[in-house]
């Protein structure tokens, strides 16, 4: 920087050039360090983005779960032996034919609890690492939640006669594009 340099210039300009170099160094130092408020704002923005992503994931999970809540005729829970399974059905992705009901899934606790074999028709591993369950439904599934199979689609809002026209003319819809019964 400017302190250790010798500036060769006419004697009147030597100080001006050193001052200019010092100002450039000061400006670079100010730009390089973010203020406390900028750090807080960046952290706040990061947290808000994470919260928004979590809320979106939660909404998607809830919509998905309504699509899987129902009656599973002919399916027996390998944990407690209940027939037919009503509610959520969880199927192991690694086992050949391993289905459990919602109560057994809760008791298993995503690998932290115990996996019972109440049915006893097949040999099941009690090691949590051997199982990978996910929500499942097949062709015989009958939903118990109305509209659980289809995603919700909002109908487009109908333009009312006294609303501003959609063409951007700033007239009422009934006096512009809605005149003559076009709506």
mmCIF file of C-alpha atoms in Angstrom:
data_model
loop_
_atom_site.group_PDB
_atom_site.id
_atom_site.type_symbol
_atom_site.label_atom_id
_atom_site.label_comp_id
_atom_site.label_asym_id
_atom_site.label_seq_id
_atom_site.Cartn_x
_atom_site.Cartn_y
_atom_site.Cartn_z
ATOM 1 C CA UNK A 1 0.000 0.000 0.000
ATOM 2 C CA UNK A 2 0.829 3.708 0.050
ATOM 3 C CA UNK A 3 2.927 3.799 3.251
ATOM 4 C CA UNK A 4 5.934 1.795 2.002
ATOM 5 C CA UNK A 5 6.026 3.179 -1.538
ATOM 6 C CA UNK A 6 8.088 6.032 -2.801
ATOM 7 C CA UNK A 7 6.123 8.111 -5.217
ATOM 8 C CA UNK A 8 8.138 9.937 -7.886
ATOM 9 C CA UNK A 9 6.225 13.028 -8.794
ATOM 10 C CA UNK A 10 6.689 16.765 -8.674
ATOM 11 C CA UNK A 11 6.904 17.811 -5.056
ATOM 12 C CA UNK A 12 3.391 19.305 -4.913
ATOM 13 C CA UNK A 13 1.722 16.179 -6.285
ATOM 14 C CA UNK A 14 3.544 13.649 -4.086
ATOM 15 C CA UNK A 15 1.192 14.181 -1.137
ATOM 16 C CA UNK A 16 -1.901 14.216 -3.371
ATOM 17 C CA UNK A 17 -1.010 10.850 -4.891
ATOM 18 C CA UNK A 18 -0.284 9.310 -1.469
ATOM 19 C CA UNK A 19 -3.644 10.588 -0.200
ATOM 20 C CA UNK A 20 -5.408 9.141 -3.254
ATOM 21 C CA UNK A 21 -3.739 5.742 -2.692
ATOM 22 C CA UNK A 22 -4.755 5.808 0.977
ATOM 23 C CA UNK A 23 -8.385 6.558 -0.002
ATOM 24 C CA UNK A 24 -8.408 3.627 -2.443
ATOM 25 C CA UNK A 25 -7.049 1.291 0.257
ATOM 26 C CA UNK A 26 -9.667 2.570 2.748
ATOM 27 C CA UNK A 27 -12.472 2.100 0.203
ATOM 28 C CA UNK A 28 -11.340 -1.478 -0.504
ATOM 29 C CA UNK A 29 -11.299 -2.265 3.224
ATOM 30 C CA UNK A 30 -14.835 -0.920 3.619
ATOM 31 C CA UNK A 31 -16.143 -2.979 0.703
ATOM 32 C CA UNK A 32 -14.502 -6.196 1.895
ATOM 33 C CA UNK A 33 -16.092 -6.271 5.369
ATOM 34 C CA UNK A 34 -19.885 -6.691 5.597
ATOM 35 C CA UNK A 35 -21.591 -4.809 8.395
ATOM 36 C CA UNK A 36 -23.347 -6.514 11.290
ATOM 37 C CA UNK A 37 -26.712 -5.541 9.807
ATOM 38 C CA UNK A 38 -25.791 -7.069 6.445
ATOM 39 C CA UNK A 39 -24.737 -10.309 8.140
ATOM 40 C CA UNK A 40 -27.990 -10.421 10.112
ATOM 41 C CA UNK A 41 -30.039 -9.709 6.973
ATOM 42 C CA UNK A 42 -28.270 -12.468 5.040
ATOM 43 C CA UNK A 43 -28.793 -14.930 7.896
ATOM 44 C CA UNK A 44 -32.468 -13.900 8.188
ATOM 45 C CA UNK A 45 -32.955 -14.418 4.448
ATOM 46 C CA UNK A 46 -31.313 -17.850 4.638
ATOM 47 C CA UNK A 47 -33.565 -18.867 7.552
ATOM 48 C CA UNK A 48 -36.688 -17.598 5.764
ATOM 49 C CA UNK A 49 -35.773 -19.628 2.668
ATOM 50 C CA UNK A 50 -35.308 -22.759 4.781
ATOM 51 C CA UNK A 51 -38.659 -22.218 6.513
ATOM 52 C CA UNK A 52 -40.417 -21.711 3.171
ATOM 53 C CA UNK A 53 -38.856 -24.915 1.820
ATOM 54 C CA UNK A 54 -39.912 -26.829 4.943
ATOM 55 C CA UNK A 55 -43.488 -25.530 4.678
ATOM 56 C CA UNK A 56 -43.651 -26.524 1.017
ATOM 57 C CA UNK A 57 -42.357 -30.009 1.851
ATOM 58 C CA UNK A 58 -44.901 -30.314 4.670
ATOM 59 C CA UNK A 59 -47.767 -29.303 2.356
ATOM 60 C CA UNK A 60 -46.636 -31.817 -0.284
ATOM 61 C CA UNK A 61 -46.391 -34.555 2.346
ATOM 62 C CA UNK A 62 -49.907 -33.832 3.611
ATOM 63 C CA UNK A 63 -51.320 -33.854 0.066
ATOM 64 C CA UNK A 64 -49.521 -37.124 -0.643
ATOM 65 C CA UNK A 65 -50.710 -38.711 2.590
ATOM 66 C CA UNK A 66 -54.366 -38.024 1.777
ATOM 67 C CA UNK A 67 -53.836 -39.909 -1.468
ATOM 68 C CA UNK A 68 -52.673 -43.007 0.477
ATOM 69 C CA UNK A 69 -55.228 -42.972 3.330
ATOM 70 C CA UNK A 70 -57.923 -45.557 2.685
ATOM 71 C CA UNK A 71 -59.049 -49.168 2.667
ATOM 72 C CA UNK A 72 -56.585 -51.815 1.452
ATOM 73 C CA UNK A 73 -58.791 -54.907 0.892
ATOM 74 C CA UNK A 74 -57.104 -58.295 0.990
ATOM 75 C CA UNK A 75 -53.927 -56.923 2.581
ATOM 76 C CA UNK A 76 -52.818 -58.276 5.958
ATOM 77 C CA UNK A 77 -50.497 -56.413 8.313
ATOM 78 C CA UNK A 78 -47.384 -58.517 8.920
ATOM 79 C CA UNK A 79 -46.945 -56.876 12.313
ATOM 80 C CA UNK A 80 -50.304 -57.251 14.081
ATOM 81 C CA UNK A 81 -52.224 -59.430 11.596
ATOM 82 C CA UNK A 82 -55.150 -57.040 11.018
ATOM 83 C CA UNK A 83 -57.251 -57.693 7.869
ATOM 84 C CA UNK A 84 -58.157 -55.563 5.878
ATOM 85 C CA UNK A 85 -55.750 -52.724 6.443
ATOM 86 C CA UNK A 86 -57.559 -49.403 6.897
ATOM 87 C CA UNK A 87 -55.563 -46.183 6.986
ATOM 88 C CA UNK A 88 -51.996 -45.937 5.748
ATOM 89 C CA UNK A 89 -50.188 -48.951 4.337
ATOM 90 C CA UNK A 90 -46.405 -49.059 4.510
ATOM 91 C CA UNK A 91 -44.489 -51.470 2.294
ATOM 92 C CA UNK A 92 -40.842 -52.381 2.680
ATOM 93 C CA UNK A 93 -38.811 -51.615 -0.439
ATOM 94 C CA UNK A 94 -36.146 -54.206 0.387
ATOM 95 C CA UNK A 95 -38.290 -57.185 1.521
ATOM 96 C CA UNK A 96 -40.215 -59.328 -0.973
ATOM 97 C CA UNK A 97 -43.671 -58.969 0.618
ATOM 98 C CA UNK A 98 -43.685 -57.007 3.848
ATOM 99 C CA UNK A 99 -46.612 -54.681 4.621
ATOM 100 C CA UNK A 100 -47.399 -52.997 7.939
ATOM 101 C CA UNK A 101 -50.307 -50.878 9.109
ATOM 102 C CA UNK A 102 -50.100 -47.405 10.549
ATOM 103 C CA UNK A 103 -50.036 -48.620 14.184
ATOM 104 C CA UNK A 104 -47.159 -51.032 13.562
ATOM 105 C CA UNK A 105 -45.302 -48.321 11.631
ATOM 106 C CA UNK A 106 -45.664 -45.980 14.621
ATOM 107 C CA UNK A 107 -44.437 -48.725 16.992
ATOM 108 C CA UNK A 108 -41.449 -49.334 14.724
ATOM 109 C CA UNK A 109 -40.663 -45.608 14.893
ATOM 110 C CA UNK A 110 -38.612 -45.430 11.691
ATOM 111 C CA UNK A 111 -36.093 -47.933 12.987
ATOM 112 C CA UNK A 112 -35.932 -46.754 16.601
ATOM 113 C CA UNK A 113 -38.660 -49.032 17.983
ATOM 114 C CA UNK A 114 -39.379 -52.731 17.566
ATOM 115 C CA UNK A 115 -40.728 -54.617 14.563
ATOM 116 C CA UNK A 116 -43.142 -57.320 15.646
ATOM 117 C CA UNK A 117 -44.001 -60.376 13.569
ATOM 118 C CA UNK A 118 -47.500 -61.067 14.849
ATOM 119 C CA UNK A 119 -48.607 -62.828 11.688
ATOM 120 C CA UNK A 120 -45.737 -65.341 11.826
ATOM 121 C CA UNK A 121 -46.215 -66.491 8.202
ATOM 122 C CA UNK A 122 -42.822 -65.263 7.052
ATOM 123 C CA UNK A 123 -39.401 -64.712 8.536
ATOM 124 C CA UNK A 124 -38.760 -61.008 9.103
ATOM 125 C CA UNK A 125 -35.591 -59.320 10.222
ATOM 126 C CA UNK A 126 -35.777 -57.295 13.427
ATOM 127 C CA UNK A 127 -32.763 -55.224 12.346
ATOM 128 C CA UNK A 128 -33.942 -51.692 11.382
ATOM 129 C CA UNK A 129 -31.217 -51.392 8.732
ATOM 130 C CA UNK A 130 -32.853 -54.249 6.779
ATOM 131 C CA UNK A 131 -36.110 -52.326 6.217
ATOM 132 C CA UNK A 132 -36.961 -49.283 4.155
ATOM 133 C CA UNK A 133 -40.695 -48.540 4.348
ATOM 134 C CA UNK A 134 -42.686 -46.131 2.222
ATOM 135 C CA UNK A 135 -46.369 -45.343 1.775
ATOM 136 C CA UNK A 136 -47.947 -47.699 -0.733
ATOM 137 C CA UNK A 137 -51.210 -48.347 -2.536
ATOM 138 C CA UNK A 138 -52.155 -50.821 -5.257
ATOM 139 C CA UNK A 139 -55.063 -51.299 -7.691
ATOM 140 C CA UNK A 140 -57.418 -52.593 -4.989
ATOM 141 C CA UNK A 141 -56.947 -49.424 -2.886
ATOM 142 C CA UNK A 142 -60.118 -47.478 -2.025
ATOM 143 C CA UNK A 143 -59.565 -43.929 -0.746
ATOM 144 C CA UNK A 144 -61.420 -42.819 2.373
ATOM 145 C CA UNK A 145 -60.603 -39.131 1.889
ATOM 146 C CA UNK A 146 -62.650 -37.345 -0.751
ATOM 147 C CA UNK A 147 -60.457 -36.133 -3.602
ATOM 148 C CA UNK A 148 -57.408 -37.895 -2.212
ATOM 149 C CA UNK A 149 -56.297 -39.284 -5.571
ATOM 150 C CA UNK A 150 -56.278 -36.069 -7.564
ATOM 151 C CA UNK A 151 -54.269 -32.943 -6.824
ATOM 152 C CA UNK A 152 -56.303 -29.864 -5.967
ATOM 153 C CA UNK A 153 -56.738 -27.483 -8.890
ATOM 154 C CA UNK A 154 -58.243 -24.060 -8.349
ATOM 155 C CA UNK A 155 -60.662 -22.824 -10.975
ATOM 156 C CA UNK A 156 -59.731 -19.572 -12.680
ATOM 157 C CA UNK A 157 -61.521 -16.597 -11.162
ATOM 158 C CA UNK A 158 -64.377 -15.392 -13.350
ATOM 159 C CA UNK A 159 -64.229 -11.731 -14.300
ATOM 160 C CA UNK A 160 -67.201 -9.864 -12.856
ATOM 161 C CA UNK A 161 -68.951 -7.094 -14.820
ATOM 162 C CA UNK A 162 -67.720 -4.240 -12.591
ATOM 163 C CA UNK A 163 -64.107 -5.482 -12.387
ATOM 164 C CA UNK A 164 -61.428 -3.692 -14.437
ATOM 165 C CA UNK A 165 -61.138 -5.154 -17.913
ATOM 166 C CA UNK A 166 -58.469 -7.783 -18.450
ATOM 167 C CA UNK A 167 -57.236 -6.102 -21.652
ATOM 168 C CA UNK A 168 -55.710 -3.231 -19.647
ATOM 169 C CA UNK A 169 -57.936 -0.426 -20.986
ATOM 170 C CA UNK A 170 -58.834 0.687 -17.427
ATOM 171 C CA UNK A 171 -62.543 0.473 -18.329
ATOM 172 C CA UNK A 172 -65.041 -1.735 -16.573
ATOM 173 C CA UNK A 173 -65.266 -5.217 -18.062
ATOM 174 C CA UNK A 174 -68.964 -4.793 -18.923
ATOM 175 C CA UNK A 175 -68.196 -1.607 -20.912
ATOM 176 C CA UNK A 176 -65.176 -3.035 -22.754
ATOM 177 C CA UNK A 177 -64.545 -6.697 -23.592
ATOM 178 C CA UNK A 178 -67.663 -7.884 -21.758
ATOM 179 C CA UNK A 179 -69.992 -5.740 -23.875
ATOM 180 C CA UNK A 180 -72.191 -7.740 -26.186
ATOM 181 C CA UNK A 181 -72.256 -10.867 -23.992
ATOM 182 C CA UNK A 182 -68.707 -12.006 -24.907
ATOM 183 C CA UNK A 183 -68.233 -13.241 -21.333
#
